[in-house]
Amino acid sequence: MIKAVRGTRDLLPPETALWNFVEAAARDIFRAYNFQEIRTPIFEETQLFARSVGEETDIVSKEMYTWEDGTEPADYALYEEWLIRRYPGIGTLERMGPDFSKRKVFGPTLRVHPKGKTSPTVVRFSHRATFQDVHNLTEARERGTGHPSGKPQLLLVTLSATLSESVRAFAKKEGVEIEELTLKDFAPPQSLTLRPENTAGVVRAYIEHKLWERGLNKLFYIGPQFRRERPQKGRYRQFYQIGAEVIGPPSAGSESPARDAELLEMLATFLERLGITDWDLQLNSVGCPNDRAAYNEALRKALEPVVAKMCVDCQRRAVTNPLRVFDCKVPEDQPIIETLPRISQYLDEPCRKHFAQVKDILTFVGVEFQENDRLVRGLDYYTRTAFEFTHGALGAQNAILGGGRYDGLSEALGGPQAPGIGFAIGEDRLVMSLKETADAVQHKPDVYIAPLGDGMNREAARLARELRRRDLIVELGDESFRLKKSFETADKLGAKFTLIVGENEVKSGNFALKNLGTGEQVSVPRSELAQKIQSSR
Ligand code: HAM
């Protein structure tokens, strides 16, 4: 039996009603705060996440679903075309099997049945030439055709300028010619990644479509994200986020602390509207690049004497990106991490002021929060305000949502200055914390129509059509069912009424309508059916 892949799952009814309820509530809130929907692709260039979320983060370094795209056999045509252009009258070309497709960065290999003496016999295209390429070529020569002149010639075409001297020397020794091309001569294989989060995609779209022309953008999204994490309750490899981003040029007010406060107030309102009241808002400021430099330096210094006692990941982080030490989950490292300097001591004056204003507005509008200067978040793009909402009932994975400011992200991706702030709610976790309300959001049929006897299916279908047009939820039985079975089915479905459609009813125009809750059965004229059912909603 084929099962859903580990870390993924099917969302089934009746639980899907809860998902729809949450999404509908989110859309209502977004409308009230004037947010509009954005839908970005589910996969993007790997570089996008490496440059935004950060190479050294757990997400990018361990958890992404990444593959090389564009090395399908169809791409052979592209390479053959180039070869024929380069060696007119080269002879017949033979595609050398699927072996190339197993290797991520290699292009196709072609065997040549040459005409001219100058033609190569085997050609291998490689994104970046390696020893393995040269080796594979010589192996192909041993397996493959000899040149009519008896002199084997092989050609390695590299698609990038980086070719090490040692590979070049090895090729020479093996009798392999090398031809160097630039990437633009070909469509090289592209590294793609299933999005682990959606902020990077939104900022990419902001830059690509010059969304600054619209002033301040208030965008929301609902959709799946992918991280190869160890699955457990509340943690999946395909999970869903409901998120929003406020981004625009500084002239549109995108940098203002009022945006941060508005977003946080919106979240508090949203959770309360869903009936979630026991949440905690953890709030911090992680400063700006200036503060970060000084803070990183302080962290490095503080880590120096103790880092040898920490886990290997921390030892690496201490050198490459000390802030990421705070992502460490190893219990033995926690007492050391506890002693490290705090970012709050390193904020410059503008960052301090910004943070103070956010807190002031929140207090004024009555949104409770807890300052937590340990909260650095697991993504590199954050500046200034960073936050998480936690919910006690969720267990170990208690962060129901997280977010923050990312004032330098657009520039880091080659765009204009575009300060922004956003959040993403873990929809799986949100739904989990609402399990008690599951029953209340189920839509049960208003009426179950029971056709009774031959030829009644068509009558029932017509009646169902009339009632559904009046916005009623209608379930249809079948004329082959006995009345007892119809009542049982209606009961199981939780229908409020059963409507009997038999020959007598059709002839008289009066239908037997039974209230399954009270047991009361009345005869109702066809024209009054919808109203009668609606009135008991
Ligand atoms: P994040 O903290 O990585 O932030 O994820 C946000 C939320 O997604 C988490 O608080 C959690 O509820 C949920 N989540 C994350 N990973 C999983 C998982 N494996 N299974 C189930 N739920 C999960 C971001 O993604 C940022 N893009 C948020 C943001 C938007 N910052 C600025 N704008």
XYZ file of C-alpha atoms and ligand atoms in Angstrom:
570
model
C 0.000 0.000 0.000
C 1.275 3.445 -0.877
C 0.915 5.870 2.002
C 1.296 9.627 2.349
C 4.978 10.537 2.661
C 6.384 10.947 6.191
C 5.729 14.444 7.481
C 2.844 15.021 5.073
C -0.773 14.180 5.703
C -4.230 14.212 4.224
C -6.663 16.728 5.606
C -10.005 15.022 5.694
C -13.578 15.985 6.491
C -14.919 16.802 8.987
C -11.641 18.536 9.994
C -11.410 20.392 6.680
C -14.472 22.405 7.777
C -12.288 23.809 10.541
C -9.597 24.746 8.019
C -12.188 26.527 5.903
C -13.554 28.285 8.956
C -10.081 29.538 9.934
C -9.303 30.686 6.408
C -12.650 32.451 6.054
C -12.070 34.233 9.380
C -8.578 35.248 8.224
C -9.930 36.620 4.948
C -12.533 38.642 6.892
C -9.870 40.144 9.125
C -7.563 40.890 6.208
C -10.420 42.686 4.469
C -11.103 44.825 7.534
C -7.440 45.873 7.708
C -7.293 46.471 3.940
C -4.943 43.623 2.980
C -5.067 42.065 -0.495
C -4.143 38.553 -1.533
C -0.897 37.604 -3.265
C -0.152 34.123 -4.638
C 3.451 33.326 -5.403
C 4.796 30.047 -6.836
C 5.364 27.062 -4.597
C 8.935 26.739 -5.852
C 11.553 29.384 -6.441
C 15.239 29.620 -7.297
C 17.283 28.230 -4.407
C 19.326 31.430 -4.334
C 16.279 33.385 -3.224
C 16.092 31.525 0.083
C 19.853 31.317 0.559
C 20.117 35.092 0.243
C 17.081 36.015 2.326
C 16.517 33.389 5.008
C 20.303 32.932 5.224
C 22.809 30.168 4.404
C 23.610 29.476 8.027
C 20.015 29.049 9.234
C 18.616 25.597 9.974
C 15.990 26.124 7.280
C 18.492 26.693 4.458
C 21.331 24.512 5.677
C 19.283 21.405 6.528
C 15.615 21.619 5.746
C 15.033 22.610 2.152
C 13.652 20.412 -0.614
C 16.037 21.331 -3.399
C 16.641 19.808 -6.808
C 18.437 20.593 -10.029
C 15.965 21.339 -12.728
C 16.432 21.619 -16.453
C 18.507 18.475 -17.033
C 15.652 16.503 -18.533
C 16.482 14.508 -21.652
C 14.686 17.207 -23.635
C 17.668 19.408 -22.968
C 19.797 17.191 -25.176
C 18.350 19.064 -28.144
C 19.827 22.285 -26.884
C 23.274 20.780 -26.526
C 23.121 18.991 -29.877
C 22.185 22.216 -31.563
C 25.198 23.920 -30.121
C 27.519 21.070 -31.169
C 26.303 21.106 -34.737
C 26.801 24.863 -34.844
C 30.292 24.483 -33.457
C 31.333 21.532 -35.693
C 29.367 21.748 -38.935
C 29.099 18.277 -40.500
C 30.119 16.613 -37.230
C 28.374 13.303 -37.999
C 25.620 11.468 -36.159
C 25.052 12.144 -32.508
C 23.993 9.466 -30.059
C 22.521 10.306 -26.664
C 24.328 8.346 -24.025
C 21.572 7.137 -21.807
C 20.154 8.403 -18.614
C 23.358 8.362 -16.590
C 23.721 12.130 -16.630
C 20.326 12.669 -15.085
C 21.446 10.982 -11.875
C 24.032 13.642 -11.298
C 22.787 16.949 -10.185
C 24.977 19.435 -11.939
C 26.098 17.531 -15.005
C 24.747 18.133 -18.434
C 24.272 15.480 -21.133
C 26.921 13.284 -22.706
C 26.854 12.674 -26.451
C 28.674 10.023 -28.453
C 29.679 11.151 -31.915
C 29.878 8.876 -34.935
C 32.164 11.285 -36.692
C 32.470 12.231 -40.318
C 35.399 14.593 -40.248
C 38.732 13.912 -38.640
C 38.477 16.907 -36.399
C 35.246 15.911 -34.776
C 35.362 14.877 -31.131
C 34.094 11.382 -30.382
C 32.454 11.887 -27.037
C 31.267 15.205 -25.746
C 30.287 15.871 -22.200
C 28.645 19.066 -21.090
C 29.214 20.043 -17.531
C 28.016 22.962 -15.499
C 31.340 23.127 -13.710
C 34.059 20.745 -14.895
C 35.313 18.293 -12.292
C 37.728 15.372 -12.154
C 34.697 13.128 -12.336
C 33.712 14.635 -15.687
C 37.098 13.897 -17.163
C 37.008 10.434 -15.702
C 33.541 9.746 -17.086
C 34.683 10.835 -20.509
C 37.648 8.544 -20.596
C 35.450 5.745 -19.363
C 32.995 6.471 -22.177
C 35.889 6.294 -24.600
C 36.829 2.861 -23.327
C 33.263 1.661 -23.688
C 32.556 3.545 -26.852
C 33.629 4.187 -30.365
C 37.122 4.787 -31.593
C 37.937 7.588 -33.915
C 38.467 6.571 -37.586
C 41.914 8.066 -37.320
C 42.530 5.775 -34.372
C 43.199 8.810 -32.251
C 40.552 9.209 -29.570
C 39.337 12.694 -29.113
C 37.086 13.811 -26.385
C 35.639 17.134 -25.635
C 34.566 18.513 -22.327
C 32.487 21.609 -22.608
C 32.283 23.535 -19.420
C 29.554 26.046 -18.962
C 31.198 28.185 -16.395
C 34.411 30.114 -16.240
C 35.638 28.368 -13.125
C 37.932 25.582 -14.193
C 40.662 24.610 -11.808
C 44.209 24.189 -13.047
C 44.345 20.673 -11.633
C 41.280 19.557 -13.592
C 42.756 21.144 -16.705
C 46.041 19.278 -16.186
C 44.192 15.998 -15.560
C 42.203 16.461 -18.794
C 45.375 17.069 -20.757
C 46.934 13.923 -19.377
C 43.834 11.919 -20.320
C 43.698 13.380 -23.829
C 40.523 15.291 -23.175
C 40.074 18.629 -24.841
C 38.338 21.336 -22.950
C 36.224 24.040 -24.394
C 34.998 26.774 -22.141
C 31.721 28.530 -22.656
C 29.746 31.039 -20.724
C 26.469 30.160 -19.114
C 24.495 32.343 -21.453
C 25.233 29.973 -24.368
C 22.985 27.445 -22.673
C 20.169 27.151 -20.260
C 22.163 25.617 -17.416
C 20.458 23.391 -14.903
C 18.738 25.530 -12.359
C 18.680 24.863 -8.658
C 15.103 25.098 -7.424
C 13.574 24.765 -3.967
C 10.104 24.161 -2.578
C 9.386 27.292 -0.587
C 10.150 26.834 3.119
C 8.426 30.149 3.810
C 6.705 32.861 1.838
C 8.300 36.193 2.764
C 11.181 35.753 0.321
C 8.753 35.022 -2.530
C 6.658 38.079 -1.719
C 9.700 40.368 -1.657
C 10.930 38.831 -4.920
C 7.520 39.571 -6.466
C 7.609 43.101 -5.010
C 10.881 43.736 -6.837
C 9.980 41.876 -10.037
C 6.665 43.703 -10.498
C 7.805 47.093 -9.175
C 5.091 47.009 -6.549
C 6.525 50.177 -4.970
C 4.574 52.019 -7.651
C 1.464 51.101 -5.639
C 2.871 52.788 -2.523
C 2.396 50.734 0.624
C 1.558 47.096 -0.136
C -0.490 45.159 2.389
C -0.474 41.601 1.131
C -1.625 38.288 2.541
C -1.202 34.654 1.515
C -2.516 31.266 2.511
C -0.700 28.161 1.348
C 1.641 25.221 1.879
C 5.310 25.519 2.862
C 7.910 22.764 2.972
C 10.658 22.002 5.469
C 12.462 18.727 5.997
C 12.116 18.804 9.772
C 11.779 15.852 12.085
C 8.025 15.269 12.103
C 6.189 15.382 15.407
C 2.925 16.729 16.770
C 2.500 20.223 15.328
C 5.512 19.868 13.043
C 5.147 18.640 9.490
C 7.208 18.601 6.341
C 4.358 20.072 4.371
C 2.584 22.593 6.551
C 0.358 25.556 5.909
C 0.827 29.198 6.678
C -1.522 32.145 6.737
C 0.759 35.130 6.423
C 0.875 38.809 5.618
C 3.487 41.353 4.612
C 3.414 45.160 4.738
C 6.072 46.487 2.394
C 6.710 49.665 0.453
C 9.022 52.630 -0.052
C 9.875 54.573 3.123
C 7.920 57.533 1.719
C 4.749 55.381 2.041
C 5.275 55.025 5.776
C 6.552 51.438 5.602
C 9.191 52.105 8.246
C 6.824 53.514 10.826
C 6.349 51.761 14.195
C 2.634 52.329 13.580
C 2.780 49.518 10.990
C 4.302 47.104 13.520
C 1.662 47.940 16.115
C -1.185 47.680 13.608
C -0.043 44.230 12.525
C 0.287 42.979 16.095
C -3.094 44.409 17.073
C -4.620 42.701 14.030
C -3.178 39.366 15.149
C -4.504 39.737 18.674
C -7.939 40.584 17.284
C -7.835 37.624 14.919
C -6.937 35.111 17.622
C -9.594 36.487 19.933
C -12.204 36.318 17.214
C -11.397 32.632 16.810
C -11.942 32.203 20.525
C -8.241 31.768 21.348
C -7.631 33.904 24.403
C -4.733 32.290 26.242
C -1.987 33.431 23.889
C 1.281 35.163 24.822
C 2.907 37.767 22.631
C 6.701 37.621 22.963
C 8.251 40.831 21.679
C 11.832 41.894 20.993
C 13.900 44.211 18.866
C 16.830 42.565 17.076
C 18.210 45.928 15.969
C 19.660 46.953 12.627
C 22.868 45.979 10.772
C 24.892 48.507 12.800
C 23.787 47.073 16.113
C 24.187 43.597 14.759
C 27.877 44.084 13.953
C 28.639 45.202 17.498
C 26.434 42.484 18.964
C 27.984 39.736 16.831
C 31.388 40.904 17.973
C 30.297 40.730 21.608
C 28.834 37.281 21.041
C 32.029 36.050 19.403
C 34.053 37.319 22.352
C 31.711 35.738 24.889
C 31.698 32.448 22.992
C 35.453 32.194 22.545
C 36.313 30.720 25.952
C 33.270 28.381 26.086
C 32.563 27.309 22.531
C 34.772 24.220 22.715
C 32.285 22.781 25.206
C 29.359 23.322 22.862
C 27.907 21.182 20.052
C 29.582 21.107 16.641
C 26.829 23.210 15.086
C 27.429 25.929 17.668
C 31.172 25.758 17.109
C 30.566 26.470 13.441
C 27.924 29.135 14.120
C 30.261 30.921 16.532
C 32.502 31.641 13.550
C 30.050 32.076 10.675
C 26.966 33.662 12.283
C 27.062 33.835 16.095
C 23.434 34.961 16.386
C 22.387 31.510 15.179
C 23.792 29.981 18.383
C 20.406 30.933 19.855
C 18.744 28.374 17.536
C 20.592 25.573 19.340
C 18.278 22.971 20.849
C 20.976 20.860 22.552
C 20.071 20.793 26.279
C 23.712 20.786 27.481
C 24.382 24.034 25.589
C 21.498 25.956 27.141
C 23.243 27.016 30.393
C 26.049 28.542 28.283
C 23.597 30.277 25.954
C 21.848 31.687 29.019
C 25.008 33.621 29.933
C 25.537 35.253 26.515
C 25.074 39.007 26.054
C 21.632 40.216 25.035
C 20.779 42.174 21.912
C 18.800 44.712 23.976
C 22.076 46.099 25.327
C 23.337 46.826 21.799
C 20.455 48.707 20.161
C 21.307 52.119 18.736
C 19.176 55.180 19.442
C 16.854 54.979 16.372
C 16.189 51.259 17.022
C 15.506 51.897 20.692
C 13.093 54.696 19.785
C 11.307 52.563 17.205
C 10.861 49.744 19.705
C 9.627 52.134 22.394
C 6.997 53.525 20.017
C 5.742 50.062 19.054
C 5.355 49.169 22.724
C 3.690 52.497 23.488
C 0.983 52.039 20.823
C 0.369 48.439 21.870
C -0.087 49.466 25.479
C -2.353 52.337 24.461
C -4.658 50.111 22.382
C -4.628 47.387 25.026
C -2.623 44.570 23.455
C -0.642 42.727 26.095
C 2.898 41.598 25.376
C 5.993 40.279 27.112
C 9.419 41.597 26.281
C 11.812 38.757 25.537
C 15.321 39.762 24.555
C 16.259 36.129 23.861
C 13.904 36.019 20.908
C 16.049 36.282 17.773
C 13.949 34.123 15.375
C 15.411 31.481 13.099
C 15.666 33.557 9.918
C 18.446 36.006 9.064
C 16.426 38.765 7.438
C 14.967 40.248 10.596
C 15.689 43.775 11.754
C 14.173 45.670 14.673
C 10.781 44.256 15.758
C 10.623 40.464 16.091
C 7.768 38.570 17.692
C 6.083 35.261 18.325
C 2.670 34.350 19.651
C 2.705 31.208 21.741
C -0.140 29.109 22.982
C 0.259 26.947 26.046
C -2.084 24.157 24.958
C 0.069 23.266 21.953
C 2.847 21.440 23.771
C 6.460 21.537 22.590
C 5.700 23.232 19.266
C 3.907 26.105 20.948
C 4.726 28.947 18.510
C 1.457 29.515 16.766
C 2.881 32.320 14.647
C 5.998 34.374 14.189
C 7.210 37.407 12.320
C 9.043 40.666 12.328
C 10.572 43.494 10.380
C 12.969 42.965 7.463
C 14.050 46.466 6.478
C 17.083 45.435 4.408
C 15.681 42.389 2.617
C 14.655 44.066 -0.621
C 18.153 45.556 -1.059
C 19.750 42.184 -0.271
C 17.750 40.736 -3.176
C 18.786 43.535 -5.541
C 15.699 45.704 -5.091
C 15.184 49.276 -3.916
C 14.918 50.305 -0.291
C 11.645 48.784 0.914
C 11.207 48.367 4.637
C 8.649 45.761 5.566
C 7.114 43.766 8.359
C 5.099 40.577 8.310
C 4.114 37.385 10.037
C 3.116 33.824 9.298
C 0.654 31.792 11.305
C 1.175 28.028 11.409
C -2.278 27.027 10.228
C -1.829 23.385 11.303
C -1.157 24.560 14.860
C -3.966 27.091 14.800
C -6.440 24.417 13.737
C -5.068 22.083 16.405
C -5.776 24.649 19.120
C -9.358 24.985 17.870
C -10.259 21.316 17.993
C -12.985 21.953 20.605
C -14.868 24.248 18.231
C -14.782 21.646 15.453
C -18.393 20.622 15.947
C -19.731 24.150 15.849
C -18.327 24.867 12.396
C -19.605 21.750 10.661
C -22.217 22.366 8.002
C -24.857 19.655 8.315
C -27.569 19.166 5.674
C -30.736 21.178 6.268
C -32.766 18.482 4.626
C -32.421 14.919 3.411
C -34.727 14.128 0.509
C -35.986 10.544 0.483
C -37.433 9.511 -2.882
C -39.858 6.694 -2.309
C -40.532 4.229 -5.136
C -39.823 3.908 -8.832
C -39.542 7.066 -10.872
C -39.108 9.301 -7.828
C -35.402 10.095 -8.313
C -36.277 12.649 -10.998
C -38.917 14.289 -8.809
C -36.460 14.410 -5.921
C -33.806 15.929 -8.182
C -36.193 18.700 -9.216
C -37.154 19.456 -5.644
C -33.503 19.451 -4.541
C -32.703 21.915 -7.322
C -35.450 24.256 -6.102
C -34.320 24.082 -2.473
C -30.606 24.482 -3.208
C -31.404 27.608 -5.159
C -32.856 28.950 -1.924
C -29.438 28.412 -0.309
C -30.326 25.253 1.611
C -27.915 22.370 2.108
C -29.646 19.384 0.569
C -28.644 15.717 0.522
C -30.364 13.339 -1.864
C -31.239 9.705 -1.185
C -32.182 7.116 -3.764
C -35.512 5.664 -4.849
C -34.192 2.152 -4.231
C -33.841 2.860 -0.468
C -36.566 1.748 1.896
C -37.930 4.521 4.075
C -36.189 3.081 7.144
C -32.805 3.227 5.425
C -33.456 6.823 4.308
C -34.237 7.882 7.870
C -31.134 6.149 9.166
C -28.936 7.809 6.556
C -30.451 11.228 7.264
C -29.828 10.716 10.952
C -26.227 9.705 10.416
C -25.608 12.790 8.313
C -27.074 14.989 11.025
C -29.768 16.397 8.696
C -32.389 18.591 10.354
C -35.308 17.353 8.238
C -36.248 14.431 6.083
C -38.496 15.194 3.152
C -40.419 12.301 1.652
C -41.016 12.371 -2.094
C -43.505 9.651 -3.117
C -46.099 9.423 -5.832
C -48.913 10.719 -3.558
C -46.875 13.713 -2.447
C -45.990 14.664 -6.013
C -49.611 14.332 -7.126
C -51.043 16.342 -4.211
C -48.230 18.906 -4.099
C -47.999 18.457 -0.310
C -44.855 16.843 1.144
C -44.209 15.027 4.386
C -41.479 16.912 6.245
C -40.126 15.328 9.378
C -38.085 17.270 11.913
C -35.455 14.757 13.000
C -34.747 16.636 16.195
C -38.312 16.834 17.546
C -39.811 13.902 15.643
C -42.662 16.155 14.492
C -43.954 15.412 10.978
C -46.043 17.909 9.016
C -47.454 18.138 5.523
C -46.125 21.217 3.709
C -47.155 22.603 0.308
C -44.277 22.646 -2.212
C -44.176 26.450 -2.362
C -43.690 26.755 1.398
C -41.023 24.076 1.843
C -37.952 26.294 1.594
C -39.324 28.851 3.987
C -40.390 26.226 6.496
C -36.933 24.623 6.501
C -35.130 27.967 6.628
C -37.186 29.184 9.545
C -35.881 26.419 11.753
C -32.198 27.155 11.012
P 8.587 30.929 10.968
O 8.718 31.280 12.413
O 9.657 30.128 10.368
O 8.460 32.321 10.200
O 7.203 30.201 10.722
C 5.988 30.802 11.153
C 5.095 29.775 11.788
O 4.901 28.679 10.909
C 5.635 29.138 13.049
O 5.390 29.953 14.173
C 4.841 27.846 13.118
O 3.563 28.076 13.689
C 4.661 27.498 11.661
N 5.619 26.435 11.273
C 6.913 26.560 10.964
N 7.454 25.362 10.667
C 6.470 24.457 10.788
C 6.374 23.032 10.618
N 7.419 22.303 10.220
N 5.176 22.433 10.847
C 4.096 23.152 11.242
N 4.131 24.488 11.404
C 5.287 25.138 11.193
C 8.286 32.426 8.850
O 8.015 31.517 8.112
C 8.377 33.863 8.359
N 8.239 33.858 6.893
C 7.330 34.729 9.006
C 7.380 36.140 8.541
C 6.594 36.709 7.624
N 8.291 37.025 8.925
C 8.061 38.161 8.273
N 7.053 37.980 7.464
